[in-house]
Amino acid sequence: MVGPLFTTDSGLLYHAGKIIIIAVGLPARGKTHICRALERYLRWSGVKTQVISLGDYRRKTVGGAQQLPPDYFTFGKKSAQTAAVRKKVKDGCEQLILDFFDRGGQVAIYDANNGTRASRKEVAEKFEARGIHVVFLESVCNNNDIIEANIRSVKISSPDYRGWLPEKAVADYWSRIRDHEKYYEPVEETEWPFIRIFDVGDKIIVNRIQGYLQTKIIFFLMNIHNRFRVIYFARSGQSLIEHSYKADSDLSPAGWEYAEKLKQAVMARRAEALKERGLNPEERRLVIWTSTRLRSHHTAWPFVAPISTLSPTSMHGTVDKNQMLEINPGVWDGLSPEDARRLYPEEFERFVMDPYTFRAPRAESYHDLSVRLEPTLIELEREQEDLLIIGHASVIRCLLAYLIGLPASEVPAVEVARGDLIEVVPTSYGVRSQSFHFWSGPGRSADDEGDGDRDWEEGEDGMGGLGGGTGGKNFYENYAEDTSGKRRDSKAESEWEEFEREHHENEKGKEEQERDHDEHDDGRTVIVDSV
């Protein structure tokens, strides 16, 4: 994630103040997917953001559907017991939002149905009275095929339907939708800003949007979708000259062999992953992104032609991206860790203390690299085909950190080993990632002669090989250690990091819960985002 480009006394960016984005929409319209994607992007941009889900809070405090009164989800007058339960859930969830703002948060995303004008007016006035800007975000979808697919792939795997037969769960959720439709009122009130999204990005209508941050949100939402796709990451193969940023060296013989092995690994894993979802890989296109470096571009050649011909005829779409060049080490280009420590002792010490924001002389920092990659991230969100990114370790670190939602201080610590294929599957609740090893040849380990484009093994001083290490090159790109707790200390930052840790633990708990559901629900996961 990109750290703030500047700071203010309040800790709020872009002079935008505090904002609550209130999700609106019938069930199974993609609200959770939109909310989570927006949270990921804003957090990467340095904006302190969190999704607070009414459905999450209800399940955590009251329980699943089996523990609720029978008229909890039905339309019409509620029993006294039901009304009390619903009020308890709503008040408690909204208090969580207020606590988030009190602890330094800037953008809260309230994930709930909010289907009537009266309920929206009540919540909007409550937060507006506290000086918080209100924006409604309505998700509209009238395509029954999309709704049905969303129910089957997402909704019936929630705790509300644990132990249910899939067809019975689908029928029950459709009845819940039809009941909501009886009282649902589209967003037409113009006294507050609103964003109306049709079919998760096909069309957007906006009203009274103002300021840079709100406009930035609109720009992002114009580029998202909820079509299933798989994203793969792999480092480029070993090159003839690996210790120099300036040298645009071609692949070594081992690098060409690596490229062939990568193709075999991607094709085999992709076929397996798509088969698990009942999809035919022959009917789906694989798009390949590389940097403009020869070693990255040529690692993709086996996907477009037999390696013996070296003739890139189109089998898969390939795109070279200049923004995906590796991080620029500046005057440290080609230096070993020992040389950098000896020649630039003060800079080296700052680098060790804060490898994300440190910029070597005439170099880029990881923060600079993240800013450079923003157009690539937008294209990543827009891309609807399966995607393979063949790149450099520093670039993959930033892209993975964005997708997974890591804090900025952890970006340089992401381990990206040559010879591992990383698979990422975006879902409505975030992303799922796993790694597959396919190569153990030259260029993978720190013991390989002449390999400077590698991850570092542990050194005697615990600095990831930066101490009395093996004399490798290009460590600026591949410095990887646990940088947790090494950012500049301040009370506000410490409080926010504590809040972030709590949020991360909650998300981790949800992921573990999802994995547990997968064992019982045929691999479908996510949460029902209604009360």
XYZ file of N, CA and C in Angstrom, residues 240-456:
651
model
N 21.657 -13.089 -17.920
C 23.112 -13.228 -18.066
C 23.857 -12.300 -17.105
N 23.328 -11.105 -16.896
C 23.937 -10.142 -15.962
C 22.856 -9.731 -14.972
N 22.992 -10.174 -13.739
C 21.922 -9.954 -12.777
C 22.259 -8.907 -11.723
N 23.476 -8.465 -11.687
C 23.869 -7.576 -10.598
C 23.746 -6.106 -10.978
N 23.213 -5.795 -12.150
C 23.177 -4.411 -12.600
C 21.770 -4.011 -13.022
N 21.299 -2.908 -12.454
C 20.020 -2.337 -12.865
C 20.116 -1.764 -14.282
N 21.275 -1.169 -14.582
C 21.450 -0.509 -15.883
C 21.524 -1.500 -17.030
N 22.005 -2.704 -16.776
C 22.184 -3.687 -17.850
C 20.861 -4.381 -18.132
N 20.336 -4.188 -19.336
C 19.104 -4.864 -19.737
C 19.490 -6.190 -20.372
N 19.866 -7.137 -19.516
C 20.444 -8.392 -19.986
C 19.366 -9.406 -20.352
N 19.667 -10.216 -21.351
C 18.747 -11.263 -21.776
C 18.842 -12.452 -20.819
N 17.950 -13.436 -21.018
C 17.943 -14.626 -20.182
C 19.191 -15.471 -20.402
N 19.638 -16.082 -19.337
C 20.707 -17.073 -19.427
C 20.113 -18.387 -19.927
N 20.939 -19.379 -20.251
C 20.382 -20.688 -20.637
C 19.445 -21.251 -19.569
N 19.841 -21.079 -18.311
C 18.953 -21.539 -17.240
C 17.664 -20.727 -17.218
N 17.751 -19.452 -17.592
C 16.563 -18.613 -17.635
C 15.566 -19.066 -18.683
N 16.082 -19.483 -19.856
C 15.178 -19.999 -20.893
C 14.520 -21.305 -20.447
N 15.295 -22.149 -19.782
C 14.715 -23.398 -19.258
C 13.640 -23.087 -18.214
N 13.932 -22.113 -17.371
C 12.971 -21.668 -16.354
C 11.672 -21.212 -17.017
N 11.788 -20.481 -18.120
C 10.596 -19.973 -18.803
C 9.700 -21.111 -19.269
N 10.309 -22.173 -19.802
C 9.518 -23.329 -20.223
C 8.840 -24.002 -19.032
N 9.573 -24.142 -17.929
C 8.998 -24.759 -16.736
C 7.849 -23.908 -16.187
N 7.997 -22.595 -16.269
C 6.939 -21.702 -15.800
C 5.666 -21.924 -16.608
N 5.812 -22.023 -17.930
C 4.628 -22.257 -18.764
C 3.939 -23.560 -18.362
N 4.712 -24.614 -18.186
C 4.126 -25.899 -17.804
C 3.398 -25.797 -16.472
N 4.005 -25.080 -15.517
C 3.403 -24.941 -14.195
C 2.104 -24.149 -14.254
N 2.109 -23.047 -15.020
C 0.914 -22.201 -15.117
C -0.218 -22.962 -15.797
N 0.094 -23.632 -16.915
C -0.953 -24.336 -17.642
C -1.558 -25.464 -16.799
N -0.709 -26.190 -16.085
C -1.212 -27.306 -15.277
C -2.053 -26.795 -14.106
N -1.538 -25.796 -13.389
C -2.270 -25.287 -12.224
C -3.561 -24.592 -12.649
N -3.515 -23.849 -13.736
C -4.710 -23.137 -14.200
C -5.795 -24.127 -14.615
N -5.416 -25.191 -15.315
C -6.395 -26.196 -15.719
C -7.038 -26.843 -14.499
N -6.226 -27.102 -13.483
C -6.753 -27.718 -12.267
C -7.702 -26.768 -11.534
N -7.295 -25.491 -11.416
C -8.109 -24.520 -10.694
C -9.445 -24.282 -11.387
N -9.425 -24.203 -12.715
C -10.668 -23.966 -13.450
C -11.569 -25.197 -13.432
N -10.963 -26.366 -13.472
C -11.750 -27.598 -13.416
C -12.499 -27.691 -12.098
N -11.859 -27.229 -11.009
C -12.506 -27.253 -9.702
C -13.788 -26.427 -9.696
N -13.856 -25.412 -10.565
C -15.050 -24.564 -10.644
C -15.942 -24.912 -11.826
N -15.637 -26.023 -12.502
C -16.450 -26.455 -13.624
C -16.266 -25.605 -14.868
N -15.099 -24.957 -15.013
C -14.829 -24.094 -16.159
C -13.821 -24.763 -17.093
N -13.936 -24.461 -18.377
C -13.047 -25.028 -19.383
C -11.931 -24.028 -19.695
N -10.661 -24.377 -19.398
C -9.566 -23.430 -19.663
C -9.413 -23.082 -21.141
N -9.884 -23.967 -22.035
C -9.786 -23.679 -23.460
C -10.728 -22.548 -23.877
N -11.725 -22.278 -23.065
C -12.694 -21.232 -23.393
C -12.366 -19.902 -22.704
N -11.271 -19.867 -21.978
C -10.900 -18.663 -21.245
C -9.526 -18.190 -21.709
N -9.393 -16.902 -21.859
C -8.144 -16.311 -22.343
C -7.228 -16.001 -21.169
N -5.936 -16.239 -21.361
C -4.924 -15.875 -20.363
C -4.147 -14.679 -20.882
N -4.193 -13.578 -20.149
C -3.450 -12.365 -20.490
C -2.160 -12.342 -19.675
N -1.062 -11.963 -20.323
C 0.240 -11.963 -19.665
C 0.802 -10.550 -19.668
N 1.186 -10.077 -18.482
C 1.851 -8.783 -18.344
C 3.312 -9.003 -17.991
N 4.179 -8.250 -18.645
C 5.597 -8.280 -18.314
C 6.099 -6.841 -18.255
N 7.282 -6.669 -17.707
C 7.930 -5.364 -17.814
C 8.612 -5.277 -19.179
N 9.203 -4.148 -19.476
C 9.893 -3.990 -20.754
C 11.327 -4.496 -20.708
N 11.766 -5.023 -19.580
C 13.091 -5.633 -19.504
C 13.116 -6.928 -20.308
N 14.253 -7.213 -20.953
C 14.347 -8.413 -21.782
C 14.074 -9.675 -20.980
N 14.618 -9.755 -19.767
C 14.460 -10.990 -18.998
C 13.007 -11.241 -18.623
N 12.248 -10.173 -18.412
C 10.829 -10.329 -18.102
C 10.033 -10.655 -19.363
N 10.274 -9.874 -20.412
C 9.556 -10.070 -21.668
C 9.812 -11.456 -22.251
N 11.064 -11.908 -22.232
C 11.398 -13.182 -22.861
C 10.953 -14.371 -22.006
N 10.754 -14.188 -20.719
C 10.226 -15.278 -19.902
C 8.816 -15.649 -20.339
N 8.124 -14.728 -20.998
C 6.762 -14.994 -21.477
C 6.737 -15.649 -22.847
N 7.868 -15.732 -23.544
C 7.864 -16.233 -24.919
C 7.335 -17.655 -25.070
N 7.627 -18.582 -24.163
C 7.059 -19.929 -24.348
C 5.537 -19.950 -24.384
N 4.884 -18.919 -23.837
C 3.422 -18.884 -23.860
C 2.875 -18.493 -25.231
N 3.713 -17.864 -26.040
C 3.239 -17.399 -27.347
C 3.855 -18.153 -28.511
N 4.893 -18.955 -28.245
C 5.525 -19.711 -29.329
C 6.432 -20.763 -28.732
N 6.710 -21.850 -29.455
C 7.723 -22.804 -28.996
C 9.056 -22.097 -28.823
N 9.765 -22.436 -27.763
C 10.998 -21.717 -27.449
C 12.058 -21.914 -28.524
N 11.951 -23.001 -29.299
C 12.964 -23.242 -30.323
C 12.868 -22.240 -31.472
N 11.651 -21.720 -31.728
C 11.503 -20.793 -32.844
C 11.697 -19.343 -32.432
N 11.435 -19.033 -31.131
C 11.537 -17.661 -30.626
C 10.747 -16.698 -31.500
N 9.596 -17.155 -31.955
C 8.737 -16.321 -32.801
C 7.409 -16.102 -32.090
N 7.205 -14.906 -31.551
C 6.027 -14.681 -30.706
C 4.720 -14.563 -31.489
N 4.214 -15.716 -31.996
C 2.882 -15.717 -32.591
C 1.855 -15.789 -31.477
N 0.687 -15.218 -31.709
C -0.262 -15.007 -30.618
C -0.968 -16.296 -30.225
N -0.640 -16.785 -29.041
C -1.404 -17.878 -28.422
C -2.120 -17.325 -27.189
N -1.453 -16.482 -26.457
C -2.028 -15.775 -25.330
C -1.692 -14.290 -25.496
N -2.553 -13.429 -24.977
C -2.280 -12.005 -25.080
C -1.160 -11.583 -24.152
N -0.150 -10.862 -24.653
C 0.949 -10.367 -23.824
C 1.023 -8.850 -23.936
N 1.314 -8.208 -22.802
C 1.410 -6.757 -22.747
C 2.663 -6.391 -21.963
N 3.517 -5.545 -22.553
C 4.697 -5.038 -21.858
C 4.341 -3.714 -21.186
N 4.704 -3.568 -19.924
C 4.351 -2.367 -19.167
C 5.605 -1.721 -18.598
N 5.849 -0.498 -19.009
C 7.021 0.222 -18.532
C 6.922 0.534 -17.045
N 5.694 0.695 -16.531
C 5.538 0.989 -15.099
C 5.996 -0.168 -14.221
N 6.126 -1.371 -14.813
C 6.481 -2.542 -14.026
C 7.982 -2.809 -13.980
N 8.796 -1.814 -14.341
C 10.242 -1.966 -14.156
C 10.565 -2.102 -12.673
N 11.641 -2.836 -12.357
C 12.006 -3.026 -10.962
C 12.392 -1.704 -10.312
N 12.473 -1.700 -9.003
C 12.823 -0.503 -8.258
C 14.229 -0.045 -8.642
N 14.414 1.259 -8.776
C 15.706 1.824 -9.182
C 16.589 1.984 -7.950
N 17.760 1.301 -7.886
C 18.620 1.390 -6.703
C 19.533 2.605 -6.685
N 19.516 3.444 -7.740
C 20.344 4.651 -7.761
C 21.826 4.337 -7.682
N 22.524 5.048 -6.805
C 23.977 4.864 -6.707
C 24.336 3.541 -6.054
N 23.372 2.853 -5.492
C 23.639 1.546 -4.898
C 23.610 0.421 -5.938
N 23.393 0.754 -7.192
C 23.327 -0.262 -8.235
C 24.624 -1.059 -8.279
N 24.510 -2.363 -8.160
C 25.666 -3.242 -8.246
C 26.458 -3.383 -6.969
N 26.110 -2.657 -5.914
C 26.858 -2.746 -4.663
C 26.411 -3.955 -3.846
N 27.364 -4.538 -3.153
C 27.018 -5.575 -2.184
C 26.540 -4.885 -0.908
N 25.884 -5.604 0.011
C 25.484 -4.990 1.278
C 26.666 -4.390 2.041
N 27.794 -5.095 1.993
C 28.975 -4.593 2.705
C 29.468 -3.283 2.086
N 29.444 -3.201 0.740
C 29.882 -1.975 0.071
C 28.962 -0.807 0.432
N 27.648 -1.041 0.422
C 26.706 0.023 0.746
C 26.880 0.490 2.182
N 27.107 -0.435 3.102
C 27.302 -0.061 4.509
C 28.592 0.724 4.688
N 29.615 0.357 3.934
C 30.900 1.031 4.082
C 30.895 2.412 3.418
N 30.306 2.511 2.213
C 30.346 3.766 1.465
C 29.257 4.753 1.902
N 28.118 4.223 2.378
C 26.997 5.086 2.752
C 26.471 4.654 4.121
N 27.280 4.801 5.169
C 26.886 4.264 6.485
C 25.598 4.875 7.037
N 25.436 6.202 6.914
C 24.231 6.830 7.467
C 22.987 6.426 6.681
N 23.098 6.446 5.354
C 21.963 6.049 4.531
C 21.603 4.586 4.762
N 22.621 3.750 4.914
C 22.370 2.330 5.120
C 21.607 2.099 6.419
N 21.969 2.841 7.448
C 21.279 2.694 8.728
C 19.812 3.093 8.603
N 19.529 4.163 7.868
C 18.140 4.588 7.675
C 17.378 3.558 6.839
N 18.067 2.988 5.872
C 17.454 1.954 5.044
C 17.034 0.748 5.888
N 17.904 0.308 6.780
C 17.606 -0.836 7.627
C 16.424 -0.541 8.557
N 16.349 0.701 9.058
C 15.292 1.068 9.981
C 13.938 1.233 9.297
N 13.930 1.672 8.046
C 12.653 1.926 7.361
C 12.808 1.655 5.872
N 12.858 0.386 5.461
C 13.130 0.052 4.054
C 11.995 0.421 3.115
N 10.805 0.714 3.626
C 9.706 1.081 2.731
C 9.831 2.518 2.234
N 10.095 3.468 3.134
C 10.116 4.873 2.724
C 11.511 5.383 2.402
N 12.562 4.607 2.766
C 13.924 5.089 2.500
C 14.200 5.132 1.003
N 14.862 6.201 0.591
C 15.262 6.365 -0.805
C 16.781 6.533 -0.852
N 17.469 5.571 -1.452
C 18.916 5.692 -1.615
C 19.219 6.871 -2.544
N 20.443 7.403 -2.499
C 20.776 8.528 -3.385
C 20.468 8.219 -4.851
N 19.691 9.121 -5.472
C 19.286 9.005 -6.881
C 18.528 7.702 -7.164
N 17.818 7.200 -6.161
C 17.085 5.937 -6.304
C 15.593 6.166 -6.060
N 14.845 5.078 -6.129
C 13.444 5.067 -5.748
C 13.292 4.374 -4.404
N 12.305 4.782 -3.641
C 11.899 4.027 -2.462
C 10.764 3.084 -2.863
N 10.423 2.166 -1.971
C 9.263 1.326 -2.239
C 7.994 2.160 -2.307
N 7.963 3.259 -1.564
C 6.821 4.159 -1.661
C 6.742 4.762 -3.060
N 7.891 5.212 -3.586
C 7.910 5.742 -4.955
C 7.425 4.693 -5.958
N 7.876 3.460 -5.759
C 7.486 2.388 -6.672
C 5.978 2.142 -6.603
N 5.417 2.179 -5.403
C 3.976 1.968 -5.251
C 3.184 3.057 -5.961
N 3.651 4.310 -5.853
C 2.985 5.404 -6.556
C 3.068 5.184 -8.069
N 4.235 4.750 -8.533
C 4.401 4.497 -9.968
C 3.472 3.391 -10.465
N 3.151 2.445 -9.590
C 2.358 1.296 -9.998
C 0.851 1.550 -9.936
N 0.413 2.728 -9.487
C -1.031 2.952 -9.350
C -1.794 2.722 -10.657
N -1.341 3.224 -11.820
C -2.074 2.914 -13.061
C -2.166 1.419 -13.336
N -1.125 0.678 -12.965
C -1.143 -0.768 -13.148
C -2.189 -1.411 -12.247
N -2.327 -0.902 -11.017
C -3.329 -1.448 -10.109
C -4.740 -1.224 -10.642
N -4.977 -0.054 -11.220
C -6.293 0.206 -11.795
C -6.565 -0.748 -12.951
N -5.565 -0.972 -13.799
C -5.724 -1.931 -14.889
C -5.927 -3.346 -14.357
N -5.277 -3.648 -13.237
C -5.439 -4.954 -12.600
C -6.891 -5.158 -12.170
N -7.498 -4.124 -11.617
C -8.902 -4.214 -11.221
C -9.813 -4.322 -12.448
N -9.460 -3.642 -13.519
C -10.309 -3.632 -14.715
C -10.251 -4.955 -15.479
N -9.105 -5.630 -15.468
C -8.903 -6.833 -16.270
C -9.885 -7.938 -15.861
N -10.600 -8.489 -16.840
C -11.590 -9.522 -16.561
C -11.123 -10.927 -16.938
N -10.010 -11.025 -17.659
C -9.487 -12.338 -18.038
C -8.534 -12.845 -16.953
N -8.233 -14.145 -17.011
C -7.168 -14.674 -16.156
C -5.866 -13.964 -16.507
N -5.043 -13.718 -15.508
C -3.875 -12.856 -15.691
C -2.628 -13.493 -15.098
N -1.538 -13.471 -15.858
C -0.219 -13.879 -15.380
C 0.702 -12.673 -15.426
N 1.276 -12.318 -14.289
C 2.214 -11.199 -14.212
C 3.612 -11.769 -14.013
N 4.466 -11.580 -15.011
C 5.864 -12.022 -14.938
C 6.704 -10.781 -14.694
N 7.254 -10.666 -13.522
C 7.921 -9.416 -13.190
C 9.082 -9.576 -12.248
N 9.428 -8.454 -11.630
C 10.566 -8.382 -10.726
C 10.080 -8.448 -9.282
N 10.954 -8.882 -8.392
C 10.551 -9.126 -7.010
C 9.932 -7.894 -6.372
N 10.537 -6.722 -6.575
C 10.033 -5.511 -5.926
C 8.642 -5.162 -6.410
N 8.382 -5.339 -7.711
C 7.068 -5.023 -8.274
C 6.022 -6.003 -7.762
N 6.350 -7.285 -7.753
C 5.410 -8.288 -7.269
C 5.078 -8.044 -5.808
N 6.072 -7.637 -5.021
C 5.812 -7.331 -3.605
C 4.725 -6.273 -3.465
N 4.846 -5.196 -4.228
C 3.881 -4.094 -4.123
C 2.498 -4.541 -4.566
N 2.407 -5.291 -5.667
C 1.110 -5.726 -6.175
C 0.448 -6.718 -5.220
N 1.224 -7.630 -4.670
C 0.668 -8.581 -3.703
C 0.210 -7.865 -2.439
N 1.012 -6.908 -1.971
C 0.633 -6.163 -0.769
C -0.696 -5.449 -0.975
N -0.894 -4.918 -2.181
C -2.169 -4.258 -2.484
C -3.326 -5.251 -2.432
N -3.172 -6.388 -3.092
C -4.259 -7.354 -3.171
C -4.584 -7.959 -1.810
N -3.543 -8.260 -1.044
C -3.743 -8.929 0.235
C -4.109 -7.938 1.334
N -3.734 -6.675 1.155
C -4.060 -5.661 2.149
C -3.037 -5.528 3.251
N -1.757 -5.714 2.926
C -0.715 -5.575 3.937
C -0.447 -4.106 4.237
N -0.042 -3.787 5.474
C 0.389 -2.408 5.758
C 1.665 -2.092 5.010
N 1.878 -0.806 4.757
C 3.013 -0.379 3.932
C 4.341 -0.858 4.495
N 4.483 -0.852 5.821
C 5.767 -1.216 6.409
C 6.169 -2.651 6.116
N 5.204 -3.493 5.715
C 5.499 -4.894 5.463
C 5.817 -5.202 4.004
N 5.688 -4.213 3.112
C 5.896 -4.471 1.686
C 7.291 -5.035 1.402
N 8.384 -4.435 1.932
C 9.699 -4.997 1.612
C 9.925 -6.390 2.183
N 9.055 -6.829 3.094
C 9.242 -8.128 3.737
C 8.543 -9.263 3.009
N 7.789 -8.965 1.968
C 7.079 -10.017 1.237
C 8.099 -10.901 0.510
N 8.054 -12.182 0.756
C 9.006 -13.102 0.147
C 8.493 -13.543 -1.220
N 9.306 -13.325 -2.236
C 8.953 -13.696 -3.606
C 10.122 -14.488 -4.178
N 10.060 -15.793 -4.074
C 11.176 -16.636 -4.508
C 11.035 -16.978 -5.983
N 12.140 -16.888 -6.710
C 12.148 -17.369 -8.092
C 11.938 -18.884 -8.070
N 10.989 -19.333 -8.890
C 10.673 -20.752 -8.897
C 9.361 -21.063 -8.197
N 8.704 -20.035 -7.648
C 7.391 -20.213 -7.024
C 6.336 -19.498 -7.867
N 5.226 -20.163 -8.101
C 4.078 -19.570 -8.783
C 3.055 -19.192 -7.716
N 2.720 -17.919 -7.654
C 1.777 -17.425 -6.658
C 0.419 -17.257 -7.327
N -0.588 -17.883 -6.758
C -1.949 -17.823 -7.290
C -2.817 -16.979 -6.370
N -3.498 -15.996 -6.930
C -4.383 -15.120 -6.166
C -5.764 -15.160 -6.812
N -6.787 -15.410 -5.997
C -8.166 -15.444 -6.481
C -8.958 -14.378 -5.726
N -9.308 -13.264 -6.386
C -10.145 -12.259 -5.716
C -11.541 -12.816 -5.456
N -12.057 -12.562 -4.258
C -13.409 -12.966 -3.898
C -14.126 -11.765 -3.300
N -15.390 -11.951 -2.997
C -16.151 -10.841 -2.424
C -15.634 -10.446 -1.054
N -14.932 -11.345 -0.395
C -14.457 -11.068 0.949
C -12.984 -10.699 1.001
N -12.359 -10.523 -0.127
C -10.940 -10.215 -0.155
C -10.258 -11.024 -1.242
N -9.154 -11.675 -0.908
C -8.470 -12.536 -1.865
C -8.001 -13.803 -1.166
N -7.857 -14.853 -1.963
C -7.226 -16.076 -1.470
C -5.944 -16.282 -2.252
N -4.884 -16.616 -1.561
C -3.599 -16.775 -2.236
C -2.911 -18.035 -1.750
N -2.160 -18.659 -2.651
C -1.335 -19.808 -2.319
C -0.174 -19.867 -3.291
N 0.869 -20.564 -2.901
C 2.095 -20.605 -3.684
C 2.410 -22.041 -4.081
N 2.921 -22.221 -5.317
C 3.277 -23.538 -5.831
C 4.726 -23.500 -6.319
N 5.539 -24.390 -5.798
C 6.951 -24.447 -6.201
C 7.100 -25.278 -7.476
N 7.834 -24.755 -8.453
C 8.004 -25.487 -9.711
C 9.440 -25.499 -10.214
N 10.366 -24.791 -9.548
C 11.726 -24.669 -10.083
C 12.742 -24.600 -8.941
N 13.787 -25.417 -9.040
C 14.869 -25.393 -8.057
C 16.223 -25.238 -8.719
N 16.240 -24.794 -9.979
C 17.481 -24.677 -10.724
C 18.230 -23.394 -10.439
N 19.231 -23.062 -11.279
C 20.039 -21.853 -11.085
C 19.186 -20.596 -11.041
N 19.525 -19.719 -10.119
C 18.802 -18.466 -9.999
C 17.807 -18.432 -8.863
N 17.596 -19.579 -8.194
C 16.604 -19.590 -7.120
C 17.199 -19.200 -5.774
N 18.336 -19.780 -5.424
C 18.848 -19.597 -4.061
C 20.020 -18.643 -4.047
N 20.385 -18.202 -2.847
C 21.484 -17.261 -2.667
C 22.836 -17.913 -2.900
N 22.850 -19.232 -3.015
C 24.118 -19.915 -3.231
C 24.501 -19.993 -4.708
N 23.584 -19.578 -5.594
C 23.868 -19.645 -7.020
C 24.862 -18.567 -7.410
N 25.903 -18.943 -8.091
C 26.959 -18.018 -8.491
C 26.417 -16.956 -9.430
N 26.704 -15.703 -9.092
C 26.371 -14.598 -9.983
C 24.932 -14.159 -9.929
N 24.133 -14.727 -9.026
C 22.718 -14.353 -8.991
C 22.512 -13.213 -8.016
N 22.259 -12.036 -8.550
C 22.005 -10.906 -7.668
C 20.540 -10.586 -7.553
N 19.689 -11.182 -8.393
C 18.254 -10.883 -8.380
C 17.540 -11.970 -7.596
N 17.750 -11.993 -6.288
C 17.267 -13.107 -5.483
C 16.829 -12.626 -4.116
N 16.118 -13.484 -3.411
C 15.775 -13.194 -2.025
C 16.934 -13.609 -1.132
N 17.071 -12.940 0.013
C 18.232 -13.143 0.876
C 17.950 -14.128 1.981
